[in-house]
Short mmCIF file of C-alpha atoms in Angstrom, two decimals:
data_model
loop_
_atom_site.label_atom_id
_atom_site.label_comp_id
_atom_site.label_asym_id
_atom_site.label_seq_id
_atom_site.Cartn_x
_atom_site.Cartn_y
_atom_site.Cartn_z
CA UNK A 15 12.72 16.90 20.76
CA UNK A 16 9.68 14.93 20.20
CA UNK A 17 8.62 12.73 22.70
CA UNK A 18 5.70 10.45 23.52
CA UNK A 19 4.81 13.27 26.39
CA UNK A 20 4.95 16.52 23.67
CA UNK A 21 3.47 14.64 20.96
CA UNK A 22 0.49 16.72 21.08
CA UNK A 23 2.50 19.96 22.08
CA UNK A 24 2.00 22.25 18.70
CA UNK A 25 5.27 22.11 16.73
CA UNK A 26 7.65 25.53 15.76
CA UNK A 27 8.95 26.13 12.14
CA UNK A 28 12.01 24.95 13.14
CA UNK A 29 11.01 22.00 13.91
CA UNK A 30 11.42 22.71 17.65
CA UNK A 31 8.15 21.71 20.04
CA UNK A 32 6.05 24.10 22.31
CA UNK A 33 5.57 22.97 25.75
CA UNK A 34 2.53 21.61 26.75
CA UNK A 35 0.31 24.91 28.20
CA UNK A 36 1.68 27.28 26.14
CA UNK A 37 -0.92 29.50 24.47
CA UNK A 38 -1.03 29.22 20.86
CA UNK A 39 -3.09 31.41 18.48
CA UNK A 40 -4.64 29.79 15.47
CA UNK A 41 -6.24 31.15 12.24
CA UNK A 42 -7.91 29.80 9.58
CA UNK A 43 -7.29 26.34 7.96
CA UNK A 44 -6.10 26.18 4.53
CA UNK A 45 -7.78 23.98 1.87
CA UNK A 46 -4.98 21.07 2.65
CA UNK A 47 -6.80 21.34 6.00
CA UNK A 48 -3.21 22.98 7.84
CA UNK A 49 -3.87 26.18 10.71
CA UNK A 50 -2.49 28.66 9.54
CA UNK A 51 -1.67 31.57 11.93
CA UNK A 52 -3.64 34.77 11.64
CA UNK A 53 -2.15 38.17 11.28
CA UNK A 54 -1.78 40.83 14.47
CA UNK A 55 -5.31 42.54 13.44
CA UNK A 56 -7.06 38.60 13.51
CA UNK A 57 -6.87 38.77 9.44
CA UNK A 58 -4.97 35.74 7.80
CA UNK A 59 -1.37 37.53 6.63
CA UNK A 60 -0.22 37.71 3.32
CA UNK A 61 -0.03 35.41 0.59
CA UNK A 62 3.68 35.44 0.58
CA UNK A 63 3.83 34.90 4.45
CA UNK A 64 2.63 31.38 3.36
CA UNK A 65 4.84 30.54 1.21
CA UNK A 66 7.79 31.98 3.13
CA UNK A 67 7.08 29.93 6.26
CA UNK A 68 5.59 26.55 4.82
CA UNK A 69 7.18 26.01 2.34
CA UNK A 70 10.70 23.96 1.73
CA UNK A 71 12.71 23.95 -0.96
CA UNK A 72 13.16 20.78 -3.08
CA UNK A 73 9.37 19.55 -1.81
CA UNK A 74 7.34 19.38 -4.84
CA UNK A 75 10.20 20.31 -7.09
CA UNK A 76 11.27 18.69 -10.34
CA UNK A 77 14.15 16.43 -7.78
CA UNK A 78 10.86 15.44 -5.87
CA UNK A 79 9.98 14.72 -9.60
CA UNK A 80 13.18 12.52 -10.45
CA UNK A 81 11.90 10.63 -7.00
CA UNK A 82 8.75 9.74 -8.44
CA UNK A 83 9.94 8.49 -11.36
CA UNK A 84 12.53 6.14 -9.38
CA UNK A 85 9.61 4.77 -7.34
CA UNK A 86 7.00 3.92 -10.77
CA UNK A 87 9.99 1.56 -11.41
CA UNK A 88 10.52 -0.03 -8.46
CA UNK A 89 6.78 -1.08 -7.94
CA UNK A 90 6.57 -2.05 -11.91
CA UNK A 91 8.91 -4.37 -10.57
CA UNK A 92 7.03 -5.35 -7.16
CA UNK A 93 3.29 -5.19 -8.89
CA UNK A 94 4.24 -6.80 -11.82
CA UNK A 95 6.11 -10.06 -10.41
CA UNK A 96 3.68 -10.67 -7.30
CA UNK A 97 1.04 -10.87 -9.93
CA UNK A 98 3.06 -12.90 -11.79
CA UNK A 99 2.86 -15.61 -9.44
CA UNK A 100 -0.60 -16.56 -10.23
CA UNK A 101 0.88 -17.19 -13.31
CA UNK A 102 4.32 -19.12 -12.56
CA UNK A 103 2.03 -21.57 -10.23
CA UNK A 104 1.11 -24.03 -12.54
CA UNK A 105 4.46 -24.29 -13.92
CA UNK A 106 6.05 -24.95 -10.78
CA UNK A 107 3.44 -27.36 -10.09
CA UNK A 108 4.38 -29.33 -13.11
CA UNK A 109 7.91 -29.02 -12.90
CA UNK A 110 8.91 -29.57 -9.31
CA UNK A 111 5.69 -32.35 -8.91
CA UNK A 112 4.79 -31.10 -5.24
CA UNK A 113 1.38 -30.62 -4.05
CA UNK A 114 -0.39 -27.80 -4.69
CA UNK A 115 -0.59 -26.89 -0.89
CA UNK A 116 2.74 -27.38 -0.45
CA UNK A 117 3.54 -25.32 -3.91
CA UNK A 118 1.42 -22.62 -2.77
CA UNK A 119 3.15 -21.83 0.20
CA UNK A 120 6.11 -19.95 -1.98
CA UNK A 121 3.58 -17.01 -2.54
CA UNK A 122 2.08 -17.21 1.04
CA UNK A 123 5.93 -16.63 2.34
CA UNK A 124 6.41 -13.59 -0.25
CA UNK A 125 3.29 -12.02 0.39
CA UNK A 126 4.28 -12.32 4.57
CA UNK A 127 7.87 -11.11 4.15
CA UNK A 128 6.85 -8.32 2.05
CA UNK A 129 3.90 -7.50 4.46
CA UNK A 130 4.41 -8.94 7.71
CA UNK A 131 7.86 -7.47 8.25
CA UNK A 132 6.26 -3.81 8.05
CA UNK A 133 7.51 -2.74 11.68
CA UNK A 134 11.15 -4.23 11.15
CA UNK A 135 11.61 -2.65 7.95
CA UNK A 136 10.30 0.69 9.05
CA UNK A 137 12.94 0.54 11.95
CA UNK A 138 15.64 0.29 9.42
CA UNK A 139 13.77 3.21 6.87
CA UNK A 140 14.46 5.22 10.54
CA UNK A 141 18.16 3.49 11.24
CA UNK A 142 19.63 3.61 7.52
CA UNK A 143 17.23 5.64 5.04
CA UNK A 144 15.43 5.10 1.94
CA UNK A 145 18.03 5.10 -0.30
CA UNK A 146 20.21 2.29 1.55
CA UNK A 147 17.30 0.32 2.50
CA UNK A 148 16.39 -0.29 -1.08
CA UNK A 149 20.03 -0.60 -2.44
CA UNK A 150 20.33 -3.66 -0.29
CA UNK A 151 16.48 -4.75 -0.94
CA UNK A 152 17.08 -4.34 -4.71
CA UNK A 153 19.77 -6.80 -4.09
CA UNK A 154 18.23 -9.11 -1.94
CA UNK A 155 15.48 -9.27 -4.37
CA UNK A 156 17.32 -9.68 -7.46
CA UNK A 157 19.98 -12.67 -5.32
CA UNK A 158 16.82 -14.64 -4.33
CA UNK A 159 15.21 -15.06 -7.85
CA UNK A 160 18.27 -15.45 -9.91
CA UNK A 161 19.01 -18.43 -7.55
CA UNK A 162 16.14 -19.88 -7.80
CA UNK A 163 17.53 -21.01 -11.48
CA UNK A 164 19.20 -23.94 -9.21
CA UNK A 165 15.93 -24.97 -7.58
CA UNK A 166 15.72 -28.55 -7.49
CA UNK A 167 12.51 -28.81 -5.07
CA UNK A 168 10.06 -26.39 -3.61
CA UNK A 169 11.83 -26.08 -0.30
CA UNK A 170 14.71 -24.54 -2.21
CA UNK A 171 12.13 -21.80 -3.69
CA UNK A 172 10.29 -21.48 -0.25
CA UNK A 173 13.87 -19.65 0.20
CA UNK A 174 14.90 -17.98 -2.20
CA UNK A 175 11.75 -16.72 -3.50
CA UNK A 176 9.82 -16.63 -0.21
CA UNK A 177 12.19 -15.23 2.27
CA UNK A 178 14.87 -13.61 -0.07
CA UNK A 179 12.99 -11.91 -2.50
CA UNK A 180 9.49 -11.38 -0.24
CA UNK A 181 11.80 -9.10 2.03
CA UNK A 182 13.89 -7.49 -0.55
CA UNK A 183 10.68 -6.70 -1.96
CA UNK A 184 8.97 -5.37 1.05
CA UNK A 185 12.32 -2.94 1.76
CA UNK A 186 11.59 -1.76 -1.61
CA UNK A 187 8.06 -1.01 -1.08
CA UNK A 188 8.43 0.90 1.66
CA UNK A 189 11.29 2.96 1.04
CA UNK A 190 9.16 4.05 -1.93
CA UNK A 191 6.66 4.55 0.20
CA UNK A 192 8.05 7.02 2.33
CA UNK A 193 10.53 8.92 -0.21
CA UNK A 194 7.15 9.66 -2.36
CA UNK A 195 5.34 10.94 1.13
CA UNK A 196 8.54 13.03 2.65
CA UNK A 197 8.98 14.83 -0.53
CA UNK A 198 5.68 16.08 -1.62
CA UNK A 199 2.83 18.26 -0.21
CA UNK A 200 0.59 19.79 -1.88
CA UNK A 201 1.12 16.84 -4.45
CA UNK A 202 1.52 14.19 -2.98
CA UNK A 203 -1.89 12.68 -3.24
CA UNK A 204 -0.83 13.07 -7.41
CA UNK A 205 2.69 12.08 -7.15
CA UNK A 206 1.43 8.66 -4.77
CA UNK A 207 -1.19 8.47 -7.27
CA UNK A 208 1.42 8.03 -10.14
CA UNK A 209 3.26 5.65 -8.53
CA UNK A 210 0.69 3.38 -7.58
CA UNK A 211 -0.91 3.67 -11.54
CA UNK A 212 2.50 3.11 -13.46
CA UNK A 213 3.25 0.62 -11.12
CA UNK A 214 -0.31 -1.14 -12.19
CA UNK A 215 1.77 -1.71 -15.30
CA UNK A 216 3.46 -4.73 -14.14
CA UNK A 217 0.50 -6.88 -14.00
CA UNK A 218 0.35 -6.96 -17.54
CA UNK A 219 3.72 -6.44 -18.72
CA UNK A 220 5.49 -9.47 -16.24
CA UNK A 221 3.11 -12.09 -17.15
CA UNK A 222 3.84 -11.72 -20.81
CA UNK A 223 7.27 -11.47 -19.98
CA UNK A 224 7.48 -14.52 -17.86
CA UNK A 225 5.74 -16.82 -20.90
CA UNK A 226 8.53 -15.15 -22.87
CA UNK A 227 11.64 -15.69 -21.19
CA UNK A 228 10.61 -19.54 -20.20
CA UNK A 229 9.47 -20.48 -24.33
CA UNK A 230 13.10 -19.03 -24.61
CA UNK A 231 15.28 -19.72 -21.96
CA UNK A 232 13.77 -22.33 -20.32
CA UNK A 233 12.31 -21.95 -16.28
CA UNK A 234 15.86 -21.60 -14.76
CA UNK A 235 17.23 -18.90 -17.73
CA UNK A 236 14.18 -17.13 -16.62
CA UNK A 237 14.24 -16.64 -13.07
CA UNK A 238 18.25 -15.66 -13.86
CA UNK A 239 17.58 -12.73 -15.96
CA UNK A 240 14.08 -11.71 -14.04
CA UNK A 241 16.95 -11.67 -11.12
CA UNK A 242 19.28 -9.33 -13.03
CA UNK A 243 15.81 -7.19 -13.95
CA UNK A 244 15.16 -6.90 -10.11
CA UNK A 245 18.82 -6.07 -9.57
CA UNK A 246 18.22 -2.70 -11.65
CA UNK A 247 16.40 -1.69 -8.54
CA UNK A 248 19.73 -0.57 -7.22
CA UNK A 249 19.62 2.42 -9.96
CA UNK A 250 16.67 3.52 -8.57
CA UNK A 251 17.56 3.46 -5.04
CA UNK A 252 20.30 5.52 -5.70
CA UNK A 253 17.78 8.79 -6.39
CA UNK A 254 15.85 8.01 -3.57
CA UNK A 255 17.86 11.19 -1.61
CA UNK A 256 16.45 12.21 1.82
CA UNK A 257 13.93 14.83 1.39
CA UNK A 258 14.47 18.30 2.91
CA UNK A 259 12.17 17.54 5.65
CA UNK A 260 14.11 14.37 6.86
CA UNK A 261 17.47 16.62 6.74
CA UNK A 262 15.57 18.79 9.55
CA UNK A 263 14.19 15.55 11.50
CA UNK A 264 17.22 13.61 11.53
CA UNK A 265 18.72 14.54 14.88
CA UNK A 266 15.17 14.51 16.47
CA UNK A 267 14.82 10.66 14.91
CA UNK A 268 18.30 9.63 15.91
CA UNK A 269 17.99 11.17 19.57
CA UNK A 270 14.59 9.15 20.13
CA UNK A 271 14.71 5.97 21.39
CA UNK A 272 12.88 3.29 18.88
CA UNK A 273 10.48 1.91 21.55
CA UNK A 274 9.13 4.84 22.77
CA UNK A 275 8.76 5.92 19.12
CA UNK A 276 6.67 2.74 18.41
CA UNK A 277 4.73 3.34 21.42
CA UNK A 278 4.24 7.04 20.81
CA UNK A 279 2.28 6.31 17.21
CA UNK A 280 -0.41 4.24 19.05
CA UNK A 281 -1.20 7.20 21.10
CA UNK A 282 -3.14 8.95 17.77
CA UNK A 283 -6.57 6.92 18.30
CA UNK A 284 -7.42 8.00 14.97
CA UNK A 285 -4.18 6.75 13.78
CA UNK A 286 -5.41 3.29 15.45
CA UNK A 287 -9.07 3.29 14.40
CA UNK A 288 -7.58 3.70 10.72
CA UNK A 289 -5.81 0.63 11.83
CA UNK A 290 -8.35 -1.44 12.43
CA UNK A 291 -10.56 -0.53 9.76
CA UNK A 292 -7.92 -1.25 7.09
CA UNK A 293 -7.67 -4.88 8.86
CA UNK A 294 -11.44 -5.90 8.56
CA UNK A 295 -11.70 -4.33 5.52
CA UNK A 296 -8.22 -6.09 3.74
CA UNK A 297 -9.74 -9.13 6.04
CA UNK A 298 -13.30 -9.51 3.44
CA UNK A 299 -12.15 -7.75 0.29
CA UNK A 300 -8.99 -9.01 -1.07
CA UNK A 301 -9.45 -12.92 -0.45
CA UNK A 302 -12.40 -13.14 -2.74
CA UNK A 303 -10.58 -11.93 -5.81
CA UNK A 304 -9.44 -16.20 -6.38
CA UNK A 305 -13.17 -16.91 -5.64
CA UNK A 306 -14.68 -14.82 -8.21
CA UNK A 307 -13.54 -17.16 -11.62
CA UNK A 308 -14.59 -20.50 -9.56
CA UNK A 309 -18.22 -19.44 -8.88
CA UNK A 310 -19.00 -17.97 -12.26
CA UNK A 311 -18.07 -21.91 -12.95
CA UNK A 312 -19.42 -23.89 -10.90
CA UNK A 313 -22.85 -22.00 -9.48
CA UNK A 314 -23.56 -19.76 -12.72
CA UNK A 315 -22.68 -22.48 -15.20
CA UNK A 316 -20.84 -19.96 -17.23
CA UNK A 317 -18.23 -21.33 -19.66
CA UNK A 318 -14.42 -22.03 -18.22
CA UNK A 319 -12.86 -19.42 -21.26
CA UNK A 320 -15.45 -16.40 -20.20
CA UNK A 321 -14.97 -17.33 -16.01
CA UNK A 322 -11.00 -17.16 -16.48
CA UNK A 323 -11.97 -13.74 -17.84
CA UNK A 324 -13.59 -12.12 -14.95
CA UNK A 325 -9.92 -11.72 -12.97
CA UNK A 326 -8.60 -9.94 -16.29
CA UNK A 327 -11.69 -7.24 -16.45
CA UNK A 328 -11.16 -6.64 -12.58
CA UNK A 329 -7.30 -5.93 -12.81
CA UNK A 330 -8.34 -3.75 -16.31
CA UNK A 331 -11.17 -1.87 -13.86
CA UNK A 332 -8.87 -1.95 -11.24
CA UNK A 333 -5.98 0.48 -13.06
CA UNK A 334 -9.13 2.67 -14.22
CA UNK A 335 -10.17 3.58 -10.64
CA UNK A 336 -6.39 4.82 -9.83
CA UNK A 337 -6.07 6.93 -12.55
CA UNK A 338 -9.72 8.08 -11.42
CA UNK A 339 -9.12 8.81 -8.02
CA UNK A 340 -5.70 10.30 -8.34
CA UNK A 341 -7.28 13.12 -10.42
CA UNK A 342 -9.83 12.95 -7.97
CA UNK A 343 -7.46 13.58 -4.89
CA UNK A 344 -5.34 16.03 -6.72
CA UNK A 345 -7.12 18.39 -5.55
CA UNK A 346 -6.92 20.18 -2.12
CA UNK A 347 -10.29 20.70 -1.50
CA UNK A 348 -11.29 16.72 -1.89
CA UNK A 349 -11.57 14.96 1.12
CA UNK A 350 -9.02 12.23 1.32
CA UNK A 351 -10.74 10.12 4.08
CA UNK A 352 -14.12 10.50 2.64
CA UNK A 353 -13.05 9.37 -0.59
CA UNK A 354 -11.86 6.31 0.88
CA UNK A 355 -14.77 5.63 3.37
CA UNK A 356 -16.92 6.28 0.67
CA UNK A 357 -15.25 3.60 -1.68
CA UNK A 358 -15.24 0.76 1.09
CA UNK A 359 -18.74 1.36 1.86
CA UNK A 360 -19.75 0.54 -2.04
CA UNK A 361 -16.93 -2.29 -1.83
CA UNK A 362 -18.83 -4.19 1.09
CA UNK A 363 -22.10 -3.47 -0.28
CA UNK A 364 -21.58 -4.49 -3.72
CA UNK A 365 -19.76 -7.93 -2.29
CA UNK A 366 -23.30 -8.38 -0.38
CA UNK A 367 -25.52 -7.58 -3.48
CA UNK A 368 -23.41 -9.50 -5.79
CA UNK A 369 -25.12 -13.16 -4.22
CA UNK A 370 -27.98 -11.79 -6.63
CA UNK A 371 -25.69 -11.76 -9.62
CA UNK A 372 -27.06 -14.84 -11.56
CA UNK A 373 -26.02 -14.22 -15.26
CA UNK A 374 -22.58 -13.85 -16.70
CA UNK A 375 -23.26 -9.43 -17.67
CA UNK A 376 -24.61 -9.24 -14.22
CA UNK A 377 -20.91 -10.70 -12.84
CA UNK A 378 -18.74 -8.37 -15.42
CA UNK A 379 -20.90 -5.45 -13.71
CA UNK A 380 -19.89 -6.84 -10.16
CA UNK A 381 -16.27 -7.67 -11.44
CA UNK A 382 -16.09 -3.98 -12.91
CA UNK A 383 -17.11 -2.16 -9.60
CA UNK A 384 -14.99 -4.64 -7.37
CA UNK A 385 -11.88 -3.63 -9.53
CA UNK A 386 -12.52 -0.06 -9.75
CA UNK A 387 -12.96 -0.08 -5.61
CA UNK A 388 -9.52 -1.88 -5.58
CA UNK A 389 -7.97 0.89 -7.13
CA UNK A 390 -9.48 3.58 -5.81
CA UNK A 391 -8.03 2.07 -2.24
CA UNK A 392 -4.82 1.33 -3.47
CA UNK A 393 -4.07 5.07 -4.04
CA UNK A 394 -5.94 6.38 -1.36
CA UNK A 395 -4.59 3.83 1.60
CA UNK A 396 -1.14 5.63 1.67
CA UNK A 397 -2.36 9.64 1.09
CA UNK A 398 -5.11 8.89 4.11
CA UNK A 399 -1.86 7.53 6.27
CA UNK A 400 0.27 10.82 5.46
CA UNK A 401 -2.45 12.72 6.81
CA UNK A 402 -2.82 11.06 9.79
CA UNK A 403 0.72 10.86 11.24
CA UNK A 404 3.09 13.48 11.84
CA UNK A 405 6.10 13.56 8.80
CA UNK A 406 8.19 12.22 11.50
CA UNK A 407 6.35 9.03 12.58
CA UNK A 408 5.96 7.98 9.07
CA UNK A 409 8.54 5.13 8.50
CA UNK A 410 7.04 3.36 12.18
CA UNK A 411 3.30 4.25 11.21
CA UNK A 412 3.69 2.87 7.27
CA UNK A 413 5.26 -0.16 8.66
CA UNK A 414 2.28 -1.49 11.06
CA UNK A 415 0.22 -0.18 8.36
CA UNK A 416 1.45 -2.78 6.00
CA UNK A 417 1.96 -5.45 9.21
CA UNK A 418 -2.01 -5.06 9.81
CA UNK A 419 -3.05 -5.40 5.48
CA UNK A 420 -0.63 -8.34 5.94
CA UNK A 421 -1.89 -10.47 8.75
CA UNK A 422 -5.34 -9.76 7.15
CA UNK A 423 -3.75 -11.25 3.68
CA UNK A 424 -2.55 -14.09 5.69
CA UNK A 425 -5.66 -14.67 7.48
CA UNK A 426 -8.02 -14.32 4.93
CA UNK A 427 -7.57 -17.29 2.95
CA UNK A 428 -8.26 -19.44 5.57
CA UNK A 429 -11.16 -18.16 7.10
CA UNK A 430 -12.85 -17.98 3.76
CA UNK A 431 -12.03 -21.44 3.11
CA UNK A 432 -13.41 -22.49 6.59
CA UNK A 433 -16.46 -20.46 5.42
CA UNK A 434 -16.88 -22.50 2.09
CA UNK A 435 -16.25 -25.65 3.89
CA UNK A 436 -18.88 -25.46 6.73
CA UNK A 437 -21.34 -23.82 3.55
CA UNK A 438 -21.14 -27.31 1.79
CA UNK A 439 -19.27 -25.41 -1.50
CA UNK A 440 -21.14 -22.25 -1.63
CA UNK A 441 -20.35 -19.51 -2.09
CA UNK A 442 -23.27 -17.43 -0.84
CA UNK A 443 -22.23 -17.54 2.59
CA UNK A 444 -18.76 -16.62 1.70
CA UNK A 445 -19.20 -13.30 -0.22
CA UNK A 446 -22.11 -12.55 2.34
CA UNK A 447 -19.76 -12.79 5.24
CA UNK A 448 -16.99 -11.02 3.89
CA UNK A 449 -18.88 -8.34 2.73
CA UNK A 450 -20.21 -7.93 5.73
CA UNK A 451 -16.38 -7.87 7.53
CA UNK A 452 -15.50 -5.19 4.47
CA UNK A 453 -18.71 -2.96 5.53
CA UNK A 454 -17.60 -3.30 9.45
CA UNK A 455 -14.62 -2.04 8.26
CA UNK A 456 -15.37 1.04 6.15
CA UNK A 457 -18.39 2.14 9.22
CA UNK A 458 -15.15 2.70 11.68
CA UNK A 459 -13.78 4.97 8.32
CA UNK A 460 -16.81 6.77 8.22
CA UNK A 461 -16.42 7.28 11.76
CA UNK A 462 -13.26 8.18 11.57
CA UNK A 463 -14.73 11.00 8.67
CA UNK A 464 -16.93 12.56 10.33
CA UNK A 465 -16.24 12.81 14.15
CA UNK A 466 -12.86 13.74 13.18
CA UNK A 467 -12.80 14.85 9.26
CA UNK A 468 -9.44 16.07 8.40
CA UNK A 469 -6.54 16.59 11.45
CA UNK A 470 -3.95 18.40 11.48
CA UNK A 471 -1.08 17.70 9.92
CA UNK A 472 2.43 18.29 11.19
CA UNK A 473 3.69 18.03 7.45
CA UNK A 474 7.44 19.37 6.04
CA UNK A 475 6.76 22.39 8.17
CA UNK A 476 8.97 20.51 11.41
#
């Protein structure tokens, strides 16, 4: 069994865990940085010896595939209507006649239930699987927007849409999240790659759909049959099908007590320091994507039509640098961690240098390399996690992954506000200081690269 005081015992093939003291004989590492043992004369065995005792069947297989697929779907879905919100804000605005504070709180409850619930949902990933998890997600989702067709005020839609559908919508996340990591391997960094890219999808193809539906059926006809399109998420959890490794793991999951599981994962200091660098770095990156239109407006007197351009060329650059970097991370012999310290290092620099962007080619260059960074992190995030963590901790560790990139969504708003108020309006200050917080956060990455590159991996191996 694995237990807080083993977790660092080596584990068996079986799955089974080698008491602490026990001498173990390694050999070489393989490119996807695993030991492998070495042969009776110190020489690494056979080729076939490899593949014999690492490998499983159905990981990486054309039903690992069929998962992948399932997932690109779900986060269309996910991608494409969070996105969307920017859009449906004005309309609710004019339609319900709240204030825009009040208004905006819908998306600040969605973005928390989806993110902020990390830890709870992960519990229930470990309780109830992937596949059940998002089944009732899927519905929970697809329940809390079709309602929202008989929204007479905000509060109603601070409901459905905020509590209903932000939670259905994180259970959907994550179970994607960790069917794509339990079963692949040696392509997994591709397969999460995938997902994340066709998922990128959304933001264009929900927005246009939105205007759509409402010149059509109205605002309430729309949110009924975006409801019965989030409903088809059911479908989809229905191939999500334990992996082979999670068959193996079950009895070890069931038999260990949620608490000291929780407990156990914060024992992995690297684990932690990954942690906290994805907090300051989520904490000075993200919240400057609603800042970027306004001060190509106001401070670089360019026109209203080219400003409410600059969010459109960073989402454009932004699918361009996940397609990038999952060819780049397809292969074994890339670096996963350095690709990502590497990228939010030039994030928090670039924020810094981009004070000195003063004409409107100068921000597309700024707007280009702040979108590319955002993809290249949105693929890498979750193949740097799988690394990390043992296979088995993966539901807990995902979950306070996405708790920390929450509270740092949730926070960052207003402390960049509080920045641009004490600043008089400017927005010098605001990009300085964040991109400073994004560069604090990439140096414990880079710390985390070189003092302890790659570690091993427990994998499907247990």
């Amino acid at each position: 069994m694995i237990t807080p005081e083993n977790l660092d015992s080596p584990l068996l093939g079986d799955g089974s865990v080698k008491p602490k003291g026990t001498v173990v004989s390694h050999g070489r590492k393989t490119p996807d940085n695993f030991l492998v043992p070495a042969g009776a004369n110190g020489r690494s065995p056979p080729r076939s010896f490899y593949k014999a005792k690492t490998e499983l069947p159905g990981v990486d297989s054309p039903s690992a595939w069929m998962v992948c697929a399932a997932v690109c779907l779900i986060n269309i879905t996910t991608d494409g209507f969070c996105f969307t919100l920017g859009v449906i804000f004005p309309v609710l605005l004019t339609t319900y006649g709240e204030s825009a504070a009040m208004t905006s709180w819908i998306g600040s409850i969605l973005t928390g239930m989806m993110l902020l619930t990390g830890p709870l949902i992960g519990y229930l990933l470990m309780k109830f699987g992937a596949r059940l998890v998002c089944f009732v997600g899927a519905i929970l989702a697809g329940t809390g927007t079709a309602i929202s067709m008989f929204a007479r005020s905000v509060v109603f839609l601070l409901f459905s849409l905020g509590v209903l559908t932000g939670f259905g919508f994180g259970c959907m996340s994550m179970a994607g999240l960790v069917s794509m990591t339990t079963w692949f391997d040696k392509k997994r960094p591709l397969a999460l790659g995938i997902g994340t890219c066709v998922g990128g999808t959304g933001m264009f193809l929900y927005p246009n759909l939105f205007h759509f539906l409402r010149e059509r059926y109205t605002l309430d006809g729309c949110f009924l049959i975006l409801g019965g399109c989030m409903l088809h998420g059911t479908i989809m959890a229905l191939l999500l099908r334990p992996a082979p490794s999670r068959r193996r793991t079950t009895a070890v999951q069931q038999s260990s007590s949620p608490s000291s599981f929780d407990l156990s994962i914060f024992r992995l200091w690297h684990y932690d320091l990954f942690l906290l660098s994805n907090f300051l770095f989520a904490l000075g990156y993200f919240p400057l994507l609603m800042y970027v239109a306004s001060r190509a407006e106001k401070e670089l007197a360019i026109s209203v039509t080219e400003a409410n351009f600059l969010p459109m060329i960073i989402a454009i650059a932004n699918i361009v640098g996940r397609i990038t970097v999952t060819l780049l991370l397809a292969s074994e012999r890339t670096s996963k961690t350095g690709v990502l310290a590497l990228a939010e290092t030039v994030g928090g620099i670039v924020i810094i240098v981009s004070v000195f962007a003063q004409s409107y080619v100068t921000t597309v260059v700024f707007c280009v390399v702040y979108g590319v960074v955002g993809g290249i992190i949105m693929v890498a995030f979750p193949v740097v996690l799988a690394d990390l963590v043992p296979i088995q901790m993966i539901e807990v560790a995902g979950g306070f992954f996405v708790f920390t990139v929450g509270l740092a969504a949730l926070a960052g708003g207003p402390i960049s506000g509080f920045i641009l108020d004490i600043s008089f309006g400017t927005f010098t200050w605001v990009f300085v200081i964040e991109g400073l917080l994004a560069l604090l956060g990439s140096s414990f990455l880079v710390i985390l690269f070189f003092v302890h590159r790659s570690p091993t991996r427990t994998a499907h191996t247990t």
